[in-house]
Short mmCIF file of C-alpha atoms in Angstrom, two decimals:
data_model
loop_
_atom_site.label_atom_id
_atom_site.label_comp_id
_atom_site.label_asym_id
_atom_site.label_seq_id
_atom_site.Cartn_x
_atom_site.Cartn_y
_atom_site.Cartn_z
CA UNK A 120 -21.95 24.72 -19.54
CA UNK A 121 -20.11 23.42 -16.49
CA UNK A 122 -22.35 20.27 -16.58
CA UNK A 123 -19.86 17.66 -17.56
CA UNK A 124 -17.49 18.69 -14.68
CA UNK A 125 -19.98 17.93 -12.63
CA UNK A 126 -21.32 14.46 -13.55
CA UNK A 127 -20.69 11.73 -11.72
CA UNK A 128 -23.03 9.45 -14.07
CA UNK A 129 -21.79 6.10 -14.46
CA UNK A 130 -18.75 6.77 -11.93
CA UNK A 131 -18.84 3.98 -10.03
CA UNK A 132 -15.79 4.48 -8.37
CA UNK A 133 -16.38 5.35 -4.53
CA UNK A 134 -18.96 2.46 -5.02
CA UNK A 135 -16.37 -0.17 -6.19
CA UNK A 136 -13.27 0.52 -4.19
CA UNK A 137 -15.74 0.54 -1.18
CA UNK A 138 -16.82 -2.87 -1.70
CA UNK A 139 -13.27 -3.93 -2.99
CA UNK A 140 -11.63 -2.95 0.52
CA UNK A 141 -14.35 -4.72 2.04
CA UNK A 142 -14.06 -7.98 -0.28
CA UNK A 143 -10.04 -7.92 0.49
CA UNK A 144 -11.06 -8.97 4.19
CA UNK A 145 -11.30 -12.50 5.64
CA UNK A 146 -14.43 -13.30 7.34
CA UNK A 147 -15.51 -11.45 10.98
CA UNK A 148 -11.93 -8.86 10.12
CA UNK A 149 -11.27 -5.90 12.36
CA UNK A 150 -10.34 -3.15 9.27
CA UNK A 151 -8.23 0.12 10.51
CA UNK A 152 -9.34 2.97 8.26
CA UNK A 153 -7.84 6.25 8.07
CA UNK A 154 -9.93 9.07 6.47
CA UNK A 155 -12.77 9.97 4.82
CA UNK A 156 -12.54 8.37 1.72
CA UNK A 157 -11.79 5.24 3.12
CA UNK A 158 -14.56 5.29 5.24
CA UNK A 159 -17.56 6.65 4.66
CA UNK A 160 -17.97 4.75 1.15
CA UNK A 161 -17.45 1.71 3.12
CA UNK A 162 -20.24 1.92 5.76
CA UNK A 163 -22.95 3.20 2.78
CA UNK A 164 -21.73 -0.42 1.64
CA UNK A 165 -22.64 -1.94 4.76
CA UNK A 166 -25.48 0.23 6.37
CA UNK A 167 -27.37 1.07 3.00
CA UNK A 168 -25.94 -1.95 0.66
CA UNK A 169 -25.80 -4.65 2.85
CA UNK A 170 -22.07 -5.97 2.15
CA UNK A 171 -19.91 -7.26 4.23
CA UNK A 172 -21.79 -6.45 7.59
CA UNK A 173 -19.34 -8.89 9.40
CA UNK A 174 -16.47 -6.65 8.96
CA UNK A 175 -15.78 -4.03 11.69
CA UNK A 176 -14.35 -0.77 10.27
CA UNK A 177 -11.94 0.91 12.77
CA UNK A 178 -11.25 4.60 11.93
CA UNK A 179 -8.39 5.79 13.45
CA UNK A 180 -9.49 9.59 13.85
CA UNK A 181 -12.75 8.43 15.01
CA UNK A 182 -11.04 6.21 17.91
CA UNK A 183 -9.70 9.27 19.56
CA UNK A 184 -12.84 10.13 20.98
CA UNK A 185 -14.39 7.74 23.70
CA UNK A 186 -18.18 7.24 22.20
CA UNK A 187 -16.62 6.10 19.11
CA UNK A 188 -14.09 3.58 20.80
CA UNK A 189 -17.31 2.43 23.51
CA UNK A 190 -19.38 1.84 20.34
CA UNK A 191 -16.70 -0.46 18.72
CA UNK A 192 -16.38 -2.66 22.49
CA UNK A 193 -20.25 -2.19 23.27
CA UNK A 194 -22.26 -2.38 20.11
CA UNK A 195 -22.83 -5.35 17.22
CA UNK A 196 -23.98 -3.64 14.56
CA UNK A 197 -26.19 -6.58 12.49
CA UNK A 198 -24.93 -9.36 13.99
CA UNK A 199 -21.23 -8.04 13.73
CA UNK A 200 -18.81 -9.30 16.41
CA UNK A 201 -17.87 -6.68 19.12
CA UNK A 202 -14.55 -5.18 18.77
CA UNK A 203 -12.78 -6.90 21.57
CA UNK A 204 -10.91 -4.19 23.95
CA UNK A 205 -9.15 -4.78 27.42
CA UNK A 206 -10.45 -1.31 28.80
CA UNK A 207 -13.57 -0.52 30.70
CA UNK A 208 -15.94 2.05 29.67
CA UNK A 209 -14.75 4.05 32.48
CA UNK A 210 -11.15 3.65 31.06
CA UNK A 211 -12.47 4.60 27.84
CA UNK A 212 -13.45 7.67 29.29
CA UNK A 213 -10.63 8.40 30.41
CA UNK A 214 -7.93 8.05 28.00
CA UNK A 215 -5.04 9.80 27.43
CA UNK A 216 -1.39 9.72 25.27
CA UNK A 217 0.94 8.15 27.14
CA UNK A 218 4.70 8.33 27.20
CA UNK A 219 6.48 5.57 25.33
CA UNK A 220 9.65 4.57 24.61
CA UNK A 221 10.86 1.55 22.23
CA UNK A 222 9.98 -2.21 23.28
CA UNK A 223 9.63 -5.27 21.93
CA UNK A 224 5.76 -6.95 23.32
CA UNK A 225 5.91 -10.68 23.16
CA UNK A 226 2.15 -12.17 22.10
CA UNK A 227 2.01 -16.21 22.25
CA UNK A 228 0.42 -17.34 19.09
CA UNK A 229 -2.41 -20.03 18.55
CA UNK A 230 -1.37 -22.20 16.05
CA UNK A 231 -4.35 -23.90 15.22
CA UNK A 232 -6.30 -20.25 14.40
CA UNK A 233 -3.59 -19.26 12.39
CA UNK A 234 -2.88 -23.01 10.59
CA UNK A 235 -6.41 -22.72 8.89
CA UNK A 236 -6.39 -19.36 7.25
CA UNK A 237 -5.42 -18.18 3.90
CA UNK A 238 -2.18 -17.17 5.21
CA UNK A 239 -1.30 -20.67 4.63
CA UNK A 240 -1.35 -20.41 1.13
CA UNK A 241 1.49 -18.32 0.76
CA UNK A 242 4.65 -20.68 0.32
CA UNK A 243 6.96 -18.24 2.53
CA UNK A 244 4.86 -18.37 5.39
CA UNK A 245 3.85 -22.79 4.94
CA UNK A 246 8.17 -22.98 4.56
CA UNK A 247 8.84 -21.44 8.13
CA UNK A 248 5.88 -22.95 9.91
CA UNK A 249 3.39 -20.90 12.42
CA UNK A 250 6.02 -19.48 15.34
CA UNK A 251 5.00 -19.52 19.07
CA UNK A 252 5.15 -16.02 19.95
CA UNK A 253 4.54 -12.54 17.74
CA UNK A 254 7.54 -10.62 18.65
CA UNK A 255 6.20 -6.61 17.79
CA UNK A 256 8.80 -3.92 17.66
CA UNK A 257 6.98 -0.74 18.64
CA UNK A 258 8.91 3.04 18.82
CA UNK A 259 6.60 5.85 19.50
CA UNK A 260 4.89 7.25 16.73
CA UNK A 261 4.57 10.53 18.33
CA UNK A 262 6.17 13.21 20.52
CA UNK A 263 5.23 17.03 22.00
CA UNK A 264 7.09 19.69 21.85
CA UNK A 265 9.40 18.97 24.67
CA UNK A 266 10.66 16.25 22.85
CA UNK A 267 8.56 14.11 24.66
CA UNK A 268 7.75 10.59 22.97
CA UNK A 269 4.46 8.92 23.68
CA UNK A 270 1.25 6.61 22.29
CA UNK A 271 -1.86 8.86 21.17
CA UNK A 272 -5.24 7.45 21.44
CA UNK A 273 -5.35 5.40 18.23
CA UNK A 274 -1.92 3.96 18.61
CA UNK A 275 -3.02 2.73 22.08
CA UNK A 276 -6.25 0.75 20.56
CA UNK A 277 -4.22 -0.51 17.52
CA UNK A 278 -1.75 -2.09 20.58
CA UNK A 279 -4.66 -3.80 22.28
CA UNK A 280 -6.77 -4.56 19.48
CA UNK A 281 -3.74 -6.56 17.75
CA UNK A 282 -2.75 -8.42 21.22
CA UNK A 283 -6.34 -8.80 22.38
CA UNK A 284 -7.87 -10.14 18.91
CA UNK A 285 -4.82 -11.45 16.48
CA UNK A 286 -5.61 -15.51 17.74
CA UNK A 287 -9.05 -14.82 17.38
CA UNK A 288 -9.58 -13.08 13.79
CA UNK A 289 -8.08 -11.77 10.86
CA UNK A 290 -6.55 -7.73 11.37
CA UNK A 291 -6.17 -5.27 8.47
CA UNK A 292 -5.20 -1.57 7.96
CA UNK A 293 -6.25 -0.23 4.50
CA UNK A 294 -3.33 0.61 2.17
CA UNK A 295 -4.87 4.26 2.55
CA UNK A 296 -3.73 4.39 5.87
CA UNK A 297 -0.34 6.43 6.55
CA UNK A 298 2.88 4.24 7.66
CA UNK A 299 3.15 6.53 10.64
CA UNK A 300 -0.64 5.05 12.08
CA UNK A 301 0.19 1.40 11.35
CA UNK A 302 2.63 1.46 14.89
CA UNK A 303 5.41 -0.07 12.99
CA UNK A 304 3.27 -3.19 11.69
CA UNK A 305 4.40 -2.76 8.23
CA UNK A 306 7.28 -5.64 7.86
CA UNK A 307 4.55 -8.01 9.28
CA UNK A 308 1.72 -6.96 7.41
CA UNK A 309 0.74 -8.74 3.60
CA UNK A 310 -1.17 -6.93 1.36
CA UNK A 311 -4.56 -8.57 0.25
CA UNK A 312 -6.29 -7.43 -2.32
CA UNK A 313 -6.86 -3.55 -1.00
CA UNK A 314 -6.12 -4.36 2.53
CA UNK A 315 -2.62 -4.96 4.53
CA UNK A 316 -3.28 -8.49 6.49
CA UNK A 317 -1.44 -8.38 10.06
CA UNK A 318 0.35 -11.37 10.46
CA UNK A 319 3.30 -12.76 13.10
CA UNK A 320 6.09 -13.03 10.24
CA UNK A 321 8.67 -10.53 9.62
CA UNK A 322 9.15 -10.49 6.01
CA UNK A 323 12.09 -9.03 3.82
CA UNK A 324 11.92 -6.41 1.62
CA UNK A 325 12.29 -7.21 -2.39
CA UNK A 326 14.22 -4.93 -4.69
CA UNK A 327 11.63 -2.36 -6.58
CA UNK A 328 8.50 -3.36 -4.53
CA UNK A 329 6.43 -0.90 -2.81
CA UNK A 330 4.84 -3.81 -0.51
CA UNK A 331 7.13 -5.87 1.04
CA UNK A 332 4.69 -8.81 1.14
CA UNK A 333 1.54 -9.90 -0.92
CA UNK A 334 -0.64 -13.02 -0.70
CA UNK A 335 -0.47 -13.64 -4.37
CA UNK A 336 -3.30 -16.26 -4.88
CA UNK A 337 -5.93 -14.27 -3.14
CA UNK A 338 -4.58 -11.01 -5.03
CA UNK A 339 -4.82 -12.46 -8.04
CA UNK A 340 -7.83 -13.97 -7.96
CA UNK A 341 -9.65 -10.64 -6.90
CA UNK A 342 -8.10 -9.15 -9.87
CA UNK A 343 -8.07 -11.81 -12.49
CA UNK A 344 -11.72 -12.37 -11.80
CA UNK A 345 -13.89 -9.10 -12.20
CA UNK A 346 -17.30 -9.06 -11.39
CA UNK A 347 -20.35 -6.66 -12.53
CA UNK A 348 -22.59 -7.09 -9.50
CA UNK A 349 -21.91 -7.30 -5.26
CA UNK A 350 -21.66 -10.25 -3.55
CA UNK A 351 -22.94 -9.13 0.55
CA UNK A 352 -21.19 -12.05 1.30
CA UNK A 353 -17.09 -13.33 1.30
CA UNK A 354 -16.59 -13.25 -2.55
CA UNK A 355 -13.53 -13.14 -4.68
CA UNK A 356 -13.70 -10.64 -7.72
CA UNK A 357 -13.13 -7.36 -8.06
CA UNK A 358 -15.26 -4.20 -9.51
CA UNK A 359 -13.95 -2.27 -11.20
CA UNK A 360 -17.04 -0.92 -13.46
CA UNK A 361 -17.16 1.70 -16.72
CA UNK A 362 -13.13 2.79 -16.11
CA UNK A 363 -12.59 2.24 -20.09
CA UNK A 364 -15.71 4.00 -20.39
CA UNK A 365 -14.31 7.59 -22.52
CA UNK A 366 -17.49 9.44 -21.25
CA UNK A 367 -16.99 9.04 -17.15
CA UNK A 368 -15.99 11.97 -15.65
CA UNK A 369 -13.87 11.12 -12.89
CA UNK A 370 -13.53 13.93 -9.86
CA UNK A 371 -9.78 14.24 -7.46
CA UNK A 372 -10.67 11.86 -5.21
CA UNK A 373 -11.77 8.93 -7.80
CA UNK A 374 -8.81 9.57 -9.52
CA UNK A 375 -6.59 8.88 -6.48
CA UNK A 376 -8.38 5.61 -6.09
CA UNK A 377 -8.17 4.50 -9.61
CA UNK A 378 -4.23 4.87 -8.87
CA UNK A 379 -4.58 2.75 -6.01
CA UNK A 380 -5.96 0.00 -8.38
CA UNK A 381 -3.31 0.73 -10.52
CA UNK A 382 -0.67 0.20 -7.96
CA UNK A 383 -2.01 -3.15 -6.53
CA UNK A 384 -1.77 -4.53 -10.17
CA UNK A 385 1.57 -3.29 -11.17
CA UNK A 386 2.84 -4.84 -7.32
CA UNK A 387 1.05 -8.11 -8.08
CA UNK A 388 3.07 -8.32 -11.43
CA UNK A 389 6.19 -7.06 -9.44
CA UNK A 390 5.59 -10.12 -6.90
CA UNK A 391 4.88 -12.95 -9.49
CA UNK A 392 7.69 -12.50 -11.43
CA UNK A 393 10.34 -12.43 -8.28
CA UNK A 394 8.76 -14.79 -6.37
CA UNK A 395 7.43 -17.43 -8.91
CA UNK A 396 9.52 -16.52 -11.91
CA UNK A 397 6.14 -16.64 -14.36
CA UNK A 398 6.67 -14.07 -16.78
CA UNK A 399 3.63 -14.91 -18.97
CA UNK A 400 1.14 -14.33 -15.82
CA UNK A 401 3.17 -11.19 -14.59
CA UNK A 402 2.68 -9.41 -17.94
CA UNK A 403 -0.94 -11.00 -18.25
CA UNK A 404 -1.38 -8.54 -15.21
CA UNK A 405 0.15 -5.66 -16.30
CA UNK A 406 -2.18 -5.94 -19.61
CA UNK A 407 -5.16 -6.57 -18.02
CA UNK A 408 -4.80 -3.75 -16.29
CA UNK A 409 -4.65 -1.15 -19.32
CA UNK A 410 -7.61 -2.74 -20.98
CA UNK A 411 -9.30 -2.19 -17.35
CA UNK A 412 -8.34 1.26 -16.51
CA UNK A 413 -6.48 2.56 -20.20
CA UNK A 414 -3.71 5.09 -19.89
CA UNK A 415 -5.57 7.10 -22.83
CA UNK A 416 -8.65 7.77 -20.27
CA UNK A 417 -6.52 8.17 -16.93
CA UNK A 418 -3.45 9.93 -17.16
CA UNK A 419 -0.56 8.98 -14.66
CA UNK A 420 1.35 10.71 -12.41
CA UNK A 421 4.86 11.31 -12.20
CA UNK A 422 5.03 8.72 -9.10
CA UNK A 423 2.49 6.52 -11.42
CA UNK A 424 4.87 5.94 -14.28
CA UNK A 425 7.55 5.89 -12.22
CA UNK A 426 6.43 2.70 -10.58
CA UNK A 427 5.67 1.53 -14.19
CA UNK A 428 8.85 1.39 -15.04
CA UNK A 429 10.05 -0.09 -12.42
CA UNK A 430 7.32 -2.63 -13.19
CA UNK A 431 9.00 -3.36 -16.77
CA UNK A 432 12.62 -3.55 -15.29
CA UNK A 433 11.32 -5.84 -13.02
CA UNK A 434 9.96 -7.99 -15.86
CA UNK A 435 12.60 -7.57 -17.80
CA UNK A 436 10.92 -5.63 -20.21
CA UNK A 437 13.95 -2.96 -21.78
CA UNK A 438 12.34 -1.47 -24.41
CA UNK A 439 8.97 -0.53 -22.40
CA UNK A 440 11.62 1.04 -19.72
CA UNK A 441 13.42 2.93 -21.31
CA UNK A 442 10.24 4.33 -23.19
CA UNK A 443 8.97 5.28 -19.70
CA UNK A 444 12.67 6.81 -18.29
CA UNK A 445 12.73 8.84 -21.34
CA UNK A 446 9.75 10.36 -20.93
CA UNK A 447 10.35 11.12 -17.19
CA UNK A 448 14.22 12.50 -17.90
CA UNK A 449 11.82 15.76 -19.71
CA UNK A 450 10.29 16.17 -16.40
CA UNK A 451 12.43 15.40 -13.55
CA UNK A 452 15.63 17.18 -15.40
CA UNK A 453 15.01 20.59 -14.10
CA UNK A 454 14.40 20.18 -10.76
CA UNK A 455 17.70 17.52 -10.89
CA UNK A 456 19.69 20.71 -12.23
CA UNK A 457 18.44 22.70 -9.78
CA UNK A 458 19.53 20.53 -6.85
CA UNK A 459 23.07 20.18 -8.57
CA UNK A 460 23.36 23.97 -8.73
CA UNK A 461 22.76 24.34 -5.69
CA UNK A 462 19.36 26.59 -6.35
CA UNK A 463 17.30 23.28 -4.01
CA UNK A 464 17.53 21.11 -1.13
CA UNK A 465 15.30 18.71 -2.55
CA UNK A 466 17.77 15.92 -4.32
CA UNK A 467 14.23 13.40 -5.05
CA UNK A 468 14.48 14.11 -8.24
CA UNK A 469 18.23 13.72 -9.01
CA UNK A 470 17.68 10.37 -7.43
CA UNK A 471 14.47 8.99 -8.80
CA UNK A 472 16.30 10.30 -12.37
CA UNK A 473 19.72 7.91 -11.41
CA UNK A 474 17.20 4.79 -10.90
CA UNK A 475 15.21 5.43 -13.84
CA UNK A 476 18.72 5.61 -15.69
CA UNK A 477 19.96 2.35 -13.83
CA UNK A 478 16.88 0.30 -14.73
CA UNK A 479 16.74 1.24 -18.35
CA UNK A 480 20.52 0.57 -18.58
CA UNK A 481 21.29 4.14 -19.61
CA UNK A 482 25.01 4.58 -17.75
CA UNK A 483 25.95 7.07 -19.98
CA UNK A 484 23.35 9.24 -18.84
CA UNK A 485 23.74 8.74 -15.30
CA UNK A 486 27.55 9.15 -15.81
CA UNK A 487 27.44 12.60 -17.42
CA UNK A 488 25.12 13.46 -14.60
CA UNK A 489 26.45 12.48 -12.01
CA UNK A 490 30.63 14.30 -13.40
CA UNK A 491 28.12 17.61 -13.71
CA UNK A 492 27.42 17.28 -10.14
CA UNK A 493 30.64 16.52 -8.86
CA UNK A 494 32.40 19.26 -10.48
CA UNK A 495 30.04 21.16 -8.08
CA UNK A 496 30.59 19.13 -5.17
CA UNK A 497 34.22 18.13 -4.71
CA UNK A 498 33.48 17.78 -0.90
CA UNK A 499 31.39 14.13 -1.87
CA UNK A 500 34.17 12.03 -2.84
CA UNK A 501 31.28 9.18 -2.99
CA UNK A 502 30.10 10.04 -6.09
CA UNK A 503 33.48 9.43 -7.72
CA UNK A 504 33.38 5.75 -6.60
CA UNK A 505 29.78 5.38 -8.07
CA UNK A 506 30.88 6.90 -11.60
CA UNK A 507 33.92 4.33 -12.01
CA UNK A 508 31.24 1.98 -11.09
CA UNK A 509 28.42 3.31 -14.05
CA UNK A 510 31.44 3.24 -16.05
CA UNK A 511 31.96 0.17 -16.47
CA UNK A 512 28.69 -1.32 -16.55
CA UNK A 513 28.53 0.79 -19.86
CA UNK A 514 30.81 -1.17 -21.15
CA UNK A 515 29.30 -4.62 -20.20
CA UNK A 516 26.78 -6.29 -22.74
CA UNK A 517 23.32 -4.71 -21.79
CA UNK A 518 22.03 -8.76 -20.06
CA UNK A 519 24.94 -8.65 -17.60
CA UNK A 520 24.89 -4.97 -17.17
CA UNK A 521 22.19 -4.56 -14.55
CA UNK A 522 23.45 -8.09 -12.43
#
């Protein structure tokens, strides 16, 4: 029978990354959601559950449409603070895309609000000190097909909510969310927990990280610390319930979120190690999460194991690299050839091949790769440069090879 593609007993997880988003959020947060899947499960959490009723979910589909953005200024749902908004009801009603084009909006800062949160207890942001003024960089997200660029509905509320609420409380966006709906917030967002924290600091990016910036004590201590039962109050712990379990069927959609877990442990590890140089916690990480979510029970994706490795290179880790690049090379190989030939336009896989090869310290491989494909190309003299290069870091001693 078709009965065990069908069960969904003991999957828990729609339940637990629902109340994990909401557990990554600070007290009284405004939370931008994107979809379905990262909304729905969350208000069963708070409507049926009773967790986390303080947190105000945003959906940025939703906040096209003027009852939905009214109900977020007008209503408290339990207790929960309104959504502050600069725009009458009547301007509600009547809002439409504007045109747009790049500026910088200057927002002064209260330095008090911000001294007392946990952003505090990352040692970037207690070095450089609470600045005056949040300087926001904003290009339009959007244009018609004139070629004209503007702000849609959602990008206008994300633009007042931040200005009109970031001394006040705590803003997030979901890592669901797509880059092109966080209005160029991502350099001054830091991931915590599930959930990208808006903050006034411009951070740089760090080689091999998919977030630019994490708070790693709060991170860590949602992961480190897994819990069995719901808090409906602001509690530290994740749930991540019956994923080593070889008998839960897991649908498309649970799948996708158990690789968000995935990801948020393999950054965390990616983060220690750079920014505190603790190898011992970094691959404490990295093993707790197999024994929590095993790679015999949920098989990774392509993109998956290529962040893997990059998670071992990262932690210095040559021989678990290289295991990973090698079994990637069968995959990404083909299309890599095709590209070369000339057969594809598509040249991801060529590339995400010459980083696997650079991480695991394979310059042969790259070399004989990249000579292949510029015998084809003779009009890239580039290539020739980065060959001498791969040359001779074959020669180098494998520890000084990759410096």
């Amino acid at each position: 029978t078709a009965f065990h593609t069908h069960d969904r007993h003991l999957n828990y997880v729609a339940f637990d990354y629902a109340y994990n988003l909401l557990q990554s959020c600070d007290q009284d947060a405004i939370l931008f959601t994107g979809g379905d899947n990262d909304t729905f499960p969350v208000w069963y959490m708070q409507y049926v559950g009773g967790v986390r009723r303080d947190v105000r979910i945003v959906n940025l589909s939703l906040v096209n449409t003027e009852w939905y953005a009214k109900q977020l200024k007008n209503e408290m749902p339990y207790g929960a603070k309104k959504v502050e908004l600069t725009f009458s009801d009547m301007e509600i009603q009547e809002m439409r895309p504007v045109q747009w084009e790049t500026q910088t909006l200057s927002i002064p800062l209260d330095k008090a609000y911000f001294g007392g949160s946990t952003l505090m207890d990352v040692p970037e942001i207690k070095t450089v000190g609470i600045p005056d003024t949040f300087h926001w960089s904003i290009t339009a997200p959007w244009q018609d097909g004139r070629g004209t660029k503007g702000l849609r509905n959602q990008d206008i509320y994300i633009l007042d909510i931040v200005r009109k609420n970031i001394n006040t409380r705590p803003i997030y966006f979901a890592l669901s969310t797509a880059p092109s709906d966080r209005l160029n917030l991502d350099p001054y967002m830091m991931v915590e927990g599930l959930a990208a924290r808006v903050t006034p600091f411009k951070f740089q990016n760090h080689s091999y990280r998919y977030y630019p910036a994490m708070n790693i004590p709060v991170t860590l201590r949602h992961l480190t610390t897994p819990r069995e039962t719901p808090d409906s109050n602001r509690a530290y712990g994740f749930m991540f319930r019956e994923l080593n379990n070889p008998d839960v069927n897991l649908d498309e959609p649970s799948r996708k979120m158990v690789y968000s877990f995935r990801l948020l442990y393999m950054e965390l590890a990616k983060a220690i190690f750079q920014e505190q140089n603790d190898k011992k916690t970094a691959d404490d990480v990295l093993d707790r999460m197999e024994k929590t979510m095993p790679q015999a029970l949920h098989e990774m994706t392509n993109d998956v194991k290529i962040q893997l490795a990059l998670s071992y290179y990262v932690l210095r880790d040559a021989e678990k690299t290289k295991t990973l690049a090698n079994e990637l090379e069968a995959v990404l190989m083909p299309d890599a050839d095709k590209f070369i030939r000339g057969e594809s336009d598509n040249r991801q896989s060529l590339s995400i091949l010459l980083d696997l090869y650079e991480v695991s310290q394979q310059y042969s491989k790259g070399v004989d790769i990249m000579k292949k494909y510029a015998q084809l190309h003779p009009e890239d003299p580039s290539v020739n440069v980065q060959i001498q290069s791969w040359e001779a870091r074959a020669r180098m001693p494998k520890d000084t090879a990759s410096k």
